[in-house]
mmCIF file of C-alpha atoms in Angstrom:
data_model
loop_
_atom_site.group_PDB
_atom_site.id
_atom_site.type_symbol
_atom_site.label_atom_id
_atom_site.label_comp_id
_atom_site.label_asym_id
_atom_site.label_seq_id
_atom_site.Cartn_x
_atom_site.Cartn_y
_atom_site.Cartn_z
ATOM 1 C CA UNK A 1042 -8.583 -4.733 -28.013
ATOM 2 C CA UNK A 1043 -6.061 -2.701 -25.881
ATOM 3 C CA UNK A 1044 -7.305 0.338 -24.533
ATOM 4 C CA UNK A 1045 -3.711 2.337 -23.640
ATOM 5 C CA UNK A 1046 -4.107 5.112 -26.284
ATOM 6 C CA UNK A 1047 -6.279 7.170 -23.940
ATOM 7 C CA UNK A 1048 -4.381 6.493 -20.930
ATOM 8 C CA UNK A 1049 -3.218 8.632 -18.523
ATOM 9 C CA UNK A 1050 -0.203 8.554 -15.450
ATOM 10 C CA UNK A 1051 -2.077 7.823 -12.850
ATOM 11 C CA UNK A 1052 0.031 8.608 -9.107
ATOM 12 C CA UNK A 1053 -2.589 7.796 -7.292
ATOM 13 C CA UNK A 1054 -2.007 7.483 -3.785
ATOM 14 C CA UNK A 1055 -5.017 4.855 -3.622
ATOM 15 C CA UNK A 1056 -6.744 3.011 -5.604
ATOM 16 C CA UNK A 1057 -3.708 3.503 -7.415
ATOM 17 C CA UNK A 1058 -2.364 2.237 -11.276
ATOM 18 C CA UNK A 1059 -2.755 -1.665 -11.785
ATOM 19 C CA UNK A 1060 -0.424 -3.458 -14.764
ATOM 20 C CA UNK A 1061 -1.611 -3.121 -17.993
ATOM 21 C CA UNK A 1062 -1.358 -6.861 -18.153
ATOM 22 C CA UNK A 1063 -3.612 -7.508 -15.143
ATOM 23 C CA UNK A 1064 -5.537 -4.963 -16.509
ATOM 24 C CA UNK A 1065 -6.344 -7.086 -19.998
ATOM 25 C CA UNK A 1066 -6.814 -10.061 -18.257
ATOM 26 C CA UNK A 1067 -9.438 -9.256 -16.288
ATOM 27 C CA UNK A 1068 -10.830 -7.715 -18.973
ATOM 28 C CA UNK A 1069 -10.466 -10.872 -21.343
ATOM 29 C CA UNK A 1070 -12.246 -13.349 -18.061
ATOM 30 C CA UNK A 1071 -14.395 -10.728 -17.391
ATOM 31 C CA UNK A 1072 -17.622 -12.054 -18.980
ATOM 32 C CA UNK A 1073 -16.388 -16.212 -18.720
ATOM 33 C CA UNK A 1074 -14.257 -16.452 -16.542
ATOM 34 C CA UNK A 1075 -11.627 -19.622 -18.163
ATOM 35 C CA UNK A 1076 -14.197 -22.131 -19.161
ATOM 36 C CA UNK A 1077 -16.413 -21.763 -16.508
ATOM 37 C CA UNK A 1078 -19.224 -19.650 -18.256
ATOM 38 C CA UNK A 1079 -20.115 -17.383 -15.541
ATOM 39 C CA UNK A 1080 -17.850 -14.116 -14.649
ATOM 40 C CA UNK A 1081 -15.275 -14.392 -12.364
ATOM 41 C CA UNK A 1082 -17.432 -11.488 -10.480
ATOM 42 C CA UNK A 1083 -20.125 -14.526 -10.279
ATOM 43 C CA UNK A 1084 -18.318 -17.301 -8.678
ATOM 44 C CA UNK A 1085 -19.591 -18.393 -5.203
ATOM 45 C CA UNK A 1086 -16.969 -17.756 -2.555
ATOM 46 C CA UNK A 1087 -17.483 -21.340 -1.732
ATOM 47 C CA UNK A 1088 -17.319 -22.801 -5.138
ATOM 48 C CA UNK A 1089 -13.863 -24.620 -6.791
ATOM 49 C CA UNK A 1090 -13.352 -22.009 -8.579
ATOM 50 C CA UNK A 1091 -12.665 -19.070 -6.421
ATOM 51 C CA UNK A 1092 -10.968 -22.044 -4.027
ATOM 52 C CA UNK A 1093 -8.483 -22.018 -6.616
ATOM 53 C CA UNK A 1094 -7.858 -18.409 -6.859
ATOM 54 C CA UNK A 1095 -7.643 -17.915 -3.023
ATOM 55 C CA UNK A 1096 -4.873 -20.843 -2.749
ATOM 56 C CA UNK A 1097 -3.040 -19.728 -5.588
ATOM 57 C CA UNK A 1098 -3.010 -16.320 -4.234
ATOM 58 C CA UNK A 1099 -1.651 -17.480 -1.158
ATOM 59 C CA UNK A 1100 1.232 -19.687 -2.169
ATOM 60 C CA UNK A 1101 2.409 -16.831 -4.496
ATOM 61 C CA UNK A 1102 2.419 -14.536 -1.756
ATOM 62 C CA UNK A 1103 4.253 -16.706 0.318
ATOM 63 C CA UNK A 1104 6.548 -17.174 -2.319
ATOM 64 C CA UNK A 1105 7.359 -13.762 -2.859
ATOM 65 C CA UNK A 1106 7.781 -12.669 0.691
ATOM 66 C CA UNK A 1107 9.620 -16.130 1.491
ATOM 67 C CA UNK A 1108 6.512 -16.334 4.636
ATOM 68 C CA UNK A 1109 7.823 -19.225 7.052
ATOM 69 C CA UNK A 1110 5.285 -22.375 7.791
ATOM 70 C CA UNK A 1111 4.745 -21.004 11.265
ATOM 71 C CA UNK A 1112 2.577 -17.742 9.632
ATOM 72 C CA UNK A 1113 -1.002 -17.522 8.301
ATOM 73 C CA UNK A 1114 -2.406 -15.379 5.685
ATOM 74 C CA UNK A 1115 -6.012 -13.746 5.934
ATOM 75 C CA UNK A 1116 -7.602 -12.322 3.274
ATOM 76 C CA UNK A 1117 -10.413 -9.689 5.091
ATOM 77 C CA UNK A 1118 -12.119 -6.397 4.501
ATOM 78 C CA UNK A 1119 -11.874 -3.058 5.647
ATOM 79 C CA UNK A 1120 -9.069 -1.835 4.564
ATOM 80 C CA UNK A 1121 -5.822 -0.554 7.173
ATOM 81 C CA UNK A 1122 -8.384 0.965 9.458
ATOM 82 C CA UNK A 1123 -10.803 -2.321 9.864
ATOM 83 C CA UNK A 1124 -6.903 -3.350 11.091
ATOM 84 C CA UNK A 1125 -6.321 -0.487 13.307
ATOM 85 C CA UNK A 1126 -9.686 -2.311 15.527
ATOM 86 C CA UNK A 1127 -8.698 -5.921 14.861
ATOM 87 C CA UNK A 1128 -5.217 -5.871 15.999
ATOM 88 C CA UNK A 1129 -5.589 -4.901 19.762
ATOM 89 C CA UNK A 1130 -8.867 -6.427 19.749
ATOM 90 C CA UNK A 1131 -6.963 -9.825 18.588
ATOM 91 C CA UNK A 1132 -3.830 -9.186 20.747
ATOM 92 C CA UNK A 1133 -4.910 -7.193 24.034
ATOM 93 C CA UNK A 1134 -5.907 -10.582 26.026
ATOM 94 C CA UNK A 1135 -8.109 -7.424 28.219
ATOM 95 C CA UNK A 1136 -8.318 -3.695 28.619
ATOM 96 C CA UNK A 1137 -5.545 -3.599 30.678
ATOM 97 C CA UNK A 1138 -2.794 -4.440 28.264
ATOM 98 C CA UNK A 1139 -0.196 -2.658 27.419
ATOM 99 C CA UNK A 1140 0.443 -1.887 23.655
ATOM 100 C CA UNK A 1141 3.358 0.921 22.657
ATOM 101 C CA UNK A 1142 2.106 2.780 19.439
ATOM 102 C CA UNK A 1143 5.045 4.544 17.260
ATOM 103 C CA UNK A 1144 3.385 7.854 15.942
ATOM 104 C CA UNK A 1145 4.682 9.260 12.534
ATOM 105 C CA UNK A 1146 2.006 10.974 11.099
ATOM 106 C CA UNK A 1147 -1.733 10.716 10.365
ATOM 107 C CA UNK A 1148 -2.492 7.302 9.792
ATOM 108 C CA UNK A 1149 -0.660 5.963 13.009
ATOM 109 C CA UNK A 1150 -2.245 8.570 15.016
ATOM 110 C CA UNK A 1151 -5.569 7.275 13.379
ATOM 111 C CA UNK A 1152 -4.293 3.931 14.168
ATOM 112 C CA UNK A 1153 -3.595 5.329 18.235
ATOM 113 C CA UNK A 1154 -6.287 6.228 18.429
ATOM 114 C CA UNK A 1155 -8.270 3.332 17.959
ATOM 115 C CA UNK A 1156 -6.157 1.112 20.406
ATOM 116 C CA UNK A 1157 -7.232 3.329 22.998
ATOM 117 C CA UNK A 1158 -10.555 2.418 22.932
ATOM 118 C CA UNK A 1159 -9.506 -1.623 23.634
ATOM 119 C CA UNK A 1160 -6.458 -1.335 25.729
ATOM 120 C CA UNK A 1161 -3.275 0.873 27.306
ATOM 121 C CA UNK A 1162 -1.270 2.763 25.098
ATOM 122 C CA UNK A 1163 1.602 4.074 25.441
ATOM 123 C CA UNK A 1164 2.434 6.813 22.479
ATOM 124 C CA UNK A 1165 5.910 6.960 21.013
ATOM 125 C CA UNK A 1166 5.873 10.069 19.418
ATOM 126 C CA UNK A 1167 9.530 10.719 17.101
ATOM 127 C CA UNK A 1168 7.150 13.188 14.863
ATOM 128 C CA UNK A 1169 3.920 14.488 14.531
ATOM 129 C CA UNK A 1170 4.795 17.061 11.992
ATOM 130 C CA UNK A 1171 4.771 14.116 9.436
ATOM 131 C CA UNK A 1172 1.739 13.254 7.211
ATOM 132 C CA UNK A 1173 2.942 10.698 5.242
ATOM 133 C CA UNK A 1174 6.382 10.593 3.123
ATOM 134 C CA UNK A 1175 7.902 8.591 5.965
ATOM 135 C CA UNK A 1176 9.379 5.008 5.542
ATOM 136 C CA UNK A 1177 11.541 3.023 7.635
ATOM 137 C CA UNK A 1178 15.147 1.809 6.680
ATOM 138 C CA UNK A 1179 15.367 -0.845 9.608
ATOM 139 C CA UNK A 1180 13.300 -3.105 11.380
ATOM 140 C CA UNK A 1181 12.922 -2.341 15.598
ATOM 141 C CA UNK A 1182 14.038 -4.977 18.153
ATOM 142 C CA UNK A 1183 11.446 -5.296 20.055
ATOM 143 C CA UNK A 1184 12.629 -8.888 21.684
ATOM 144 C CA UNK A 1185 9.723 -10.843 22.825
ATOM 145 C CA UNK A 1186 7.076 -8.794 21.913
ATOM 146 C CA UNK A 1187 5.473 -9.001 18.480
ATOM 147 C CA UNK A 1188 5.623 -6.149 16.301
ATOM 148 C CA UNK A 1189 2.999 -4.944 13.970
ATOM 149 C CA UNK A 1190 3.103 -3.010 11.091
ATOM 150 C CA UNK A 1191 1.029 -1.405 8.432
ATOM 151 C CA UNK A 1192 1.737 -2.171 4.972
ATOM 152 C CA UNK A 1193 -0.284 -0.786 2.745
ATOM 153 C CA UNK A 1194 1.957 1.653 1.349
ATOM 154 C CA UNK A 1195 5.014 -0.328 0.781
ATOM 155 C CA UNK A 1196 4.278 -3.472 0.772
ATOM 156 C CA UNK A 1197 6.059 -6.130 -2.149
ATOM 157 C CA UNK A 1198 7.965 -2.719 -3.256
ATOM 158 C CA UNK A 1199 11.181 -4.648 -1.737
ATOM 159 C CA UNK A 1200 12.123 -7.746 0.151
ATOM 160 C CA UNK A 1201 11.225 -8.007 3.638
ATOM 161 C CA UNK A 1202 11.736 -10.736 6.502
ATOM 162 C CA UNK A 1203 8.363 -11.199 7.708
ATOM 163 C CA UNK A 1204 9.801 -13.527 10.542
ATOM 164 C CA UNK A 1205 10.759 -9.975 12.779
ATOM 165 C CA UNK A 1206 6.831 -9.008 12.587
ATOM 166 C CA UNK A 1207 4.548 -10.620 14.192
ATOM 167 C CA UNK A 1208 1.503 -9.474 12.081
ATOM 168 C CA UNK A 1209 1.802 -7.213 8.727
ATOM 169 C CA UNK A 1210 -1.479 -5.787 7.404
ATOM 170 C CA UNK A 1211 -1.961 -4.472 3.966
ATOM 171 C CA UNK A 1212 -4.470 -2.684 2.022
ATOM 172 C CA UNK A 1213 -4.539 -3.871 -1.406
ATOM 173 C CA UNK A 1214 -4.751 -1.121 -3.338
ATOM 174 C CA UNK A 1215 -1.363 0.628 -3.435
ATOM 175 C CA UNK A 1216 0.854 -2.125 -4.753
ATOM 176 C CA UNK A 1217 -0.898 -5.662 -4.835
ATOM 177 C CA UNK A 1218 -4.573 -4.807 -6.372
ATOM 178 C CA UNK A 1219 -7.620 -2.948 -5.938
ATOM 179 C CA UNK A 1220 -9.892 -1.751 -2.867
ATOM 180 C CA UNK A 1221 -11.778 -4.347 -0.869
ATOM 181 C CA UNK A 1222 -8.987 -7.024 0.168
ATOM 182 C CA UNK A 1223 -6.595 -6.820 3.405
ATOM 183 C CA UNK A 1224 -4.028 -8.901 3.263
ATOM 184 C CA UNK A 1225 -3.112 -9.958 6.942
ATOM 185 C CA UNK A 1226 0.322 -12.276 7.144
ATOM 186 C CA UNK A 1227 0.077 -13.500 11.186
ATOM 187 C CA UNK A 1228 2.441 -15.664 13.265
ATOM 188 C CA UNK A 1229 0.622 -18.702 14.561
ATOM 189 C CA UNK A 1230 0.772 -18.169 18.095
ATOM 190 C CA UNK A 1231 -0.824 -14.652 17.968
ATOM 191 C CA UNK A 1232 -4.186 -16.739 16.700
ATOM 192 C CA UNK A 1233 -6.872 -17.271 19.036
ATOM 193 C CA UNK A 1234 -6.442 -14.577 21.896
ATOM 194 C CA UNK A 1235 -9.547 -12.240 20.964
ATOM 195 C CA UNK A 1236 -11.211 -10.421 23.548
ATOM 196 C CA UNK A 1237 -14.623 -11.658 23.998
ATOM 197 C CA UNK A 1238 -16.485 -8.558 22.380
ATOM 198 C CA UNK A 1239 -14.447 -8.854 19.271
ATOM 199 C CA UNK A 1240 -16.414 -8.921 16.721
ATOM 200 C CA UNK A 1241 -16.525 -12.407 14.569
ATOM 201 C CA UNK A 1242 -15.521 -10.550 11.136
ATOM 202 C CA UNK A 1243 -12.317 -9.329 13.427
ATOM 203 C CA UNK A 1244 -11.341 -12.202 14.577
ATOM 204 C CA UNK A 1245 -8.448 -13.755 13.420
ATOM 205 C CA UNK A 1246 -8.947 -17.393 14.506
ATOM 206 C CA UNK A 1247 -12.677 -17.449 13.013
ATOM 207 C CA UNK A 1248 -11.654 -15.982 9.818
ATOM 208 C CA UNK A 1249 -8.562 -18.764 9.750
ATOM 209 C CA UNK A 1250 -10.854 -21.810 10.624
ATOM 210 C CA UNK A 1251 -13.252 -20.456 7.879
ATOM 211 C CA UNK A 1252 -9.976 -20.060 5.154
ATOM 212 C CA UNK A 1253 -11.109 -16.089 5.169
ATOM 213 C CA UNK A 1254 -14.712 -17.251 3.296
ATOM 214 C CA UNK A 1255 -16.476 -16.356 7.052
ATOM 215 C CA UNK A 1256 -18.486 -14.105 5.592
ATOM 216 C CA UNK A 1257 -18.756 -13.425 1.850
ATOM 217 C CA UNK A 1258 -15.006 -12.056 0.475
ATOM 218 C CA UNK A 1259 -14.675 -9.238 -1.344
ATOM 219 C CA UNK A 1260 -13.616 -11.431 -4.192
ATOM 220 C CA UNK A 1261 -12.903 -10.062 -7.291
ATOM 221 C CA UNK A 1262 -10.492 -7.760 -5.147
ATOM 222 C CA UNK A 1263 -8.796 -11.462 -3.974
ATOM 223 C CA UNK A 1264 -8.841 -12.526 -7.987
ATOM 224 C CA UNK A 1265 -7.187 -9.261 -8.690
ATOM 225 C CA UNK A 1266 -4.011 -9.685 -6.438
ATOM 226 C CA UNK A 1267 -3.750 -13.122 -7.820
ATOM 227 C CA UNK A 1268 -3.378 -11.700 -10.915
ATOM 228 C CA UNK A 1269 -0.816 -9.219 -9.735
ATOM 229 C CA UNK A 1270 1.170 -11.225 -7.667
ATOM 230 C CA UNK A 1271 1.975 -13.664 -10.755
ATOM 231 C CA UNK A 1272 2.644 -10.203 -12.605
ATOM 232 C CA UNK A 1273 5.032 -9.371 -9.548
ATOM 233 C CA UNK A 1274 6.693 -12.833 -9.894
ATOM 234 C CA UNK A 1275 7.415 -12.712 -13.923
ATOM 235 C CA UNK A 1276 8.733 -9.269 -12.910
ATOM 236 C CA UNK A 1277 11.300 -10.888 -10.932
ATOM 237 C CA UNK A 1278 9.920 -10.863 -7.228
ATOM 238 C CA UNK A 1279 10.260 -8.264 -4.828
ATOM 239 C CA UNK A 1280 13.729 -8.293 -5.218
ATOM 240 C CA UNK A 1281 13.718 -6.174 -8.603
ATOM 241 C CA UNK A 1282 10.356 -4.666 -7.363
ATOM 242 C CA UNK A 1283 12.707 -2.982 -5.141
ATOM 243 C CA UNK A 1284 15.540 -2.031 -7.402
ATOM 244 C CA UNK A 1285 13.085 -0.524 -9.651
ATOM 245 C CA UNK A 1286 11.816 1.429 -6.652
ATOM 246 C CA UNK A 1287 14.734 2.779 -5.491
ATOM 247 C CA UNK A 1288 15.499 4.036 -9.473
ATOM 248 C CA UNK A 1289 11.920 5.734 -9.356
ATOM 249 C CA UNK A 1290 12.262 7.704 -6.276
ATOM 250 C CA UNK A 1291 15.575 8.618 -6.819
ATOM 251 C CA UNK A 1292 14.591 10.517 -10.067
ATOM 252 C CA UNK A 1293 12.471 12.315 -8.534
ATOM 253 C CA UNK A 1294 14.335 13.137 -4.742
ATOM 254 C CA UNK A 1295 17.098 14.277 -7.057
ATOM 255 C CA UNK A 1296 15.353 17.289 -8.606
ATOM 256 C CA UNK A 1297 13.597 17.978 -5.093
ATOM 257 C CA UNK A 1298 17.564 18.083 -3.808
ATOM 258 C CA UNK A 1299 18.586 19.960 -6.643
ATOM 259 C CA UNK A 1300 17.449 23.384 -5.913
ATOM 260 C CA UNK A 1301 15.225 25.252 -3.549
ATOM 261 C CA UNK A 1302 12.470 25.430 -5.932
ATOM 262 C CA UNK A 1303 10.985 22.214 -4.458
ATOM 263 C CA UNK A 1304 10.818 21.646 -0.561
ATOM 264 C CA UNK A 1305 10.292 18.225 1.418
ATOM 265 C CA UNK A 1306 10.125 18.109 4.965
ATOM 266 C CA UNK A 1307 11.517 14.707 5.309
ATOM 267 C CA UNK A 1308 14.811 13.703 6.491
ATOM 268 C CA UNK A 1309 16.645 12.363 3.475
ATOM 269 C CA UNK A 1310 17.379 8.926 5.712
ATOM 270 C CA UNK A 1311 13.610 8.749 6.740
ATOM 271 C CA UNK A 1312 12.275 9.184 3.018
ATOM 272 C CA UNK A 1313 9.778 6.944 1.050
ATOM 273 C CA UNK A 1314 10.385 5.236 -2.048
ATOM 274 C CA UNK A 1315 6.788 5.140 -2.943
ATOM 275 C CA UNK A 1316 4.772 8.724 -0.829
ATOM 276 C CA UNK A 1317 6.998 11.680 -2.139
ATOM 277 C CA UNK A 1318 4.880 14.553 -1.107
ATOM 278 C CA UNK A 1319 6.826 18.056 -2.050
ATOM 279 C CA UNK A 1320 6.058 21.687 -1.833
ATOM 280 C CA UNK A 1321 7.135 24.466 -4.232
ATOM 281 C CA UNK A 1322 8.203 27.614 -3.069
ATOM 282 C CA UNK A 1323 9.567 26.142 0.087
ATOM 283 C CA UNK A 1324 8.191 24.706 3.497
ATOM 284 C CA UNK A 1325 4.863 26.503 3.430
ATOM 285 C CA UNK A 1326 4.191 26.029 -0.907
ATOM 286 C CA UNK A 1327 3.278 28.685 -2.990
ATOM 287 C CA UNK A 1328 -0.401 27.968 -3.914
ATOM 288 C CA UNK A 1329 -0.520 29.821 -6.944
ATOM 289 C CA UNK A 1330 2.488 27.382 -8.167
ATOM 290 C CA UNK A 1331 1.135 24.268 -6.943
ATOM 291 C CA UNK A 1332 -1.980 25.099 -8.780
ATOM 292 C CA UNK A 1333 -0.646 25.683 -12.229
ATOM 293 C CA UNK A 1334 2.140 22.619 -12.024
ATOM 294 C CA UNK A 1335 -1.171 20.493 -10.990
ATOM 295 C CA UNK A 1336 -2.876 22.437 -14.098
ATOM 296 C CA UNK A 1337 0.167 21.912 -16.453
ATOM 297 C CA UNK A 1338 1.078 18.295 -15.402
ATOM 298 C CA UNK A 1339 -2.636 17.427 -16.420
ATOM 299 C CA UNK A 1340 -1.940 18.435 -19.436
ATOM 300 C CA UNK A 1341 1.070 16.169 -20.051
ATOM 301 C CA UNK A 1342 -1.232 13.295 -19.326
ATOM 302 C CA UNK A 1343 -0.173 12.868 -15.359
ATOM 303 C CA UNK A 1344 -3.284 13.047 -12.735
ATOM 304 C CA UNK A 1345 -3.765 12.464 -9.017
ATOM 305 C CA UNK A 1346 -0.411 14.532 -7.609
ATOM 306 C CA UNK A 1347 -2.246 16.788 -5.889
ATOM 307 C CA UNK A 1348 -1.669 16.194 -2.083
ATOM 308 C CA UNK A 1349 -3.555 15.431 0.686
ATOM 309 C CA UNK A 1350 -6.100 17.617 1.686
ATOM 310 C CA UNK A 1351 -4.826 18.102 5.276
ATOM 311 C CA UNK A 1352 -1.659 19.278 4.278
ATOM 312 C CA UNK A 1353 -1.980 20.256 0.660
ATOM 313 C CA UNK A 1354 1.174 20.616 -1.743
ATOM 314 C CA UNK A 1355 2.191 17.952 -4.404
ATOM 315 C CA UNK A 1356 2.468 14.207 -3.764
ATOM 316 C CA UNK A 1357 3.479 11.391 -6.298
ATOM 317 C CA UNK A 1358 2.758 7.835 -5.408
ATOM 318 C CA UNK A 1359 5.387 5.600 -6.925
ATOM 319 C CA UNK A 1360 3.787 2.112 -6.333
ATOM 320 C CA UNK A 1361 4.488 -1.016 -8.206
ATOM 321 C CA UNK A 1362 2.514 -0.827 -11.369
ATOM 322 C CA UNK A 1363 4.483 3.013 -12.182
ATOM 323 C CA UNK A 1364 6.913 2.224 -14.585
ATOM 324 C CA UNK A 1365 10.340 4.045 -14.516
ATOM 325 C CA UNK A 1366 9.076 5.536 -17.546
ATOM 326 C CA UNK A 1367 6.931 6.861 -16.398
ATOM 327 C CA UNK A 1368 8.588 8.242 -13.765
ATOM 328 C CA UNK A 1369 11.253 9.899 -16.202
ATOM 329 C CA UNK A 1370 8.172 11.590 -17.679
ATOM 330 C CA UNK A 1371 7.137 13.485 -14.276
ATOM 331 C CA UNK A 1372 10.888 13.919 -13.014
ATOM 332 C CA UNK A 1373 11.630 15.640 -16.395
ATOM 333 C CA UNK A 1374 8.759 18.131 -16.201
ATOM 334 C CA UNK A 1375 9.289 19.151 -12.923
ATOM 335 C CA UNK A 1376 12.638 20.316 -14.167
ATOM 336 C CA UNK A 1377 10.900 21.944 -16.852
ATOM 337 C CA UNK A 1378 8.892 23.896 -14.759
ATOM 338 C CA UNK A 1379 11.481 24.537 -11.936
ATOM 339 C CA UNK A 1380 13.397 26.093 -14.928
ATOM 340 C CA UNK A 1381 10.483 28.353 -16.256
ATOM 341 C CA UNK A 1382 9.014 29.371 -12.918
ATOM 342 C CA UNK A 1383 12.027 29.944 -10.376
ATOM 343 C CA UNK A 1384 13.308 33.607 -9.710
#
């Protein structure tokens, strides 16, 4: 039996809105999972059956993100941050190497500050007023050396040519699934340089010889993204994952640009599609405001836009599985309440 009547928006910025489709299914194999007789939450991590769902998971991933032959996929745990360890750990052949970190806001500065413990960094810092809200329109030459980038946030919302990275990490839960998978997409050669301490659930070449079943995966996250990424591919890939992206944000950006009742910080070239944080009331918010469009847009069945709690303000989280709908619905009360609230 569907369960939408009673559903909310949800702009989560993580764990964030799944399909309603993947939703049902997982709810339909919940108890037997096909004709297995067990729950899909009950298959061993070595059995057939979640065999299957790891290699179909795979292949569709590869075939959304066109992944060349020469790159592996991992399927670990700990989210970004267990990534923010592994990576230098995996990469940094001791603790003199050099590795050049590109600060934009919190989570690379999280991500900094991590490296520093296993090697050399070097901090590019372009901004460190950022929080989040920033995305990047083009992809660095960096020649020889591999570059590495986090994910999470963006990841399937458009189409991306993995062969200029040489690793891409993702949480699952923004756009592919729920907490408890990383998704780690890693150019062959990178495999196999871990510094000796590196713990064995870090590293890379263990997890690969072990087809990411090391230790026991968090696997009902892995069935999850199997589900989603076949929702993502009878959506039409990440090629109209990213048109429908770019109509989302768009609907929104064009209200924050339409007045000076709503304030964002970001450079309009620098924006995301899928982190709009905003202020009302300009640069600093009026908290009185923010409270009672937070208060109002409850009401209208939207939740989680309140922003982060280091910065505060408003933040909608436009990931996959937010339908442009849906989007219309928020973009057209914030004019609402631009209209009955601005001086």
């Amino acid at each position: 039996m569907s369960q939408t009547k009673n559903r909310v928006i949800n702009f989560s910025a993580g764990p964030a809105k799944l399909p309603m489709e993947v939703l049902e299914t997982a709810q339909d194999e919940l108890i037997h999972y096909r004709d297995h007789g067990v729950s899909v939450m009950e298959l061993s991590h070595r059995s057939t059956q979640f065999s299957t769902i790891m290699q179909e998971a795979k292949k569709d991933l590869r075939d959304l993100l066109n992944i060349p032959e020469n790159y592996d996929i991992l399927f670990l745990q700990g989210g970004g941050t267990g990534q923010f360890s592994a990576v230098p750990m995996n990469l940094c052949a001791t603790t003199d190497s050099v590795a050049d970190y590109l600060i934009t806001g919190s989570w690379s500065l999280k991500a900094t500050k991590e490296g520093e413990k296993y090697c050399r960094v070097n901090k590019v810092l372009p901004s460190l007023d950022a929080y989040n809200g920033v995305e990047f329109n083009f992809i660095p030459e960096t020649g020889d050396i591999p570059l590495i980038t986090d994910m999470s946030s963006n990841i399937l919302t458009r189409p991306v040519d993995v062969s200029k990275y040489g690793i891409i990490f993702a949480g699952a839960q923004k756009n592919i699934g729920i907490a408890g998978a990383t998704v780690v997409i890693i150019r062959d050669d990178l495999v196999g340089h871990a510094m000796p301490f590196c713990p064995s659930i870090l590293d890379y070449k263990l997890n690969l010889q072990n087809n990411s079943v090391y230790n026991t995966p968090s696997t009902f996250s892995i069935y999850i993204m199997n589900l989603v990424f076949k929702w993502i591919k009878k959506q039409g890939g990440a090629e109209a994952m990213g048109e429908r992206s770019q109509v989302k944000s768009k609907l929104v950006y064009d209200v924050i640009d339409s007045s000076d009742f709503y304030y964002s910080s970001i450079f309009p070239k620098d924006r995301s599609r899928v982190n709009i944080p905003f202020r009302i009331g300009g640069s600093k918010g009026n908290e009185y405001l923010e409270k009672k469009f937070l208060d109002e847009a409850h009401k209208r069945g939207m939740v989680s836009l309140k922003g982060h709690r280091s910065v505060g303000g408003i933040r909608a989280s436009l990931f996959n599985a937010i339908t442009v709908d849906e989007v219309e619905h928020l973009s057209n009360f914030m004019k609402e309440f631009r209209d009955k609230h601005r001086q």
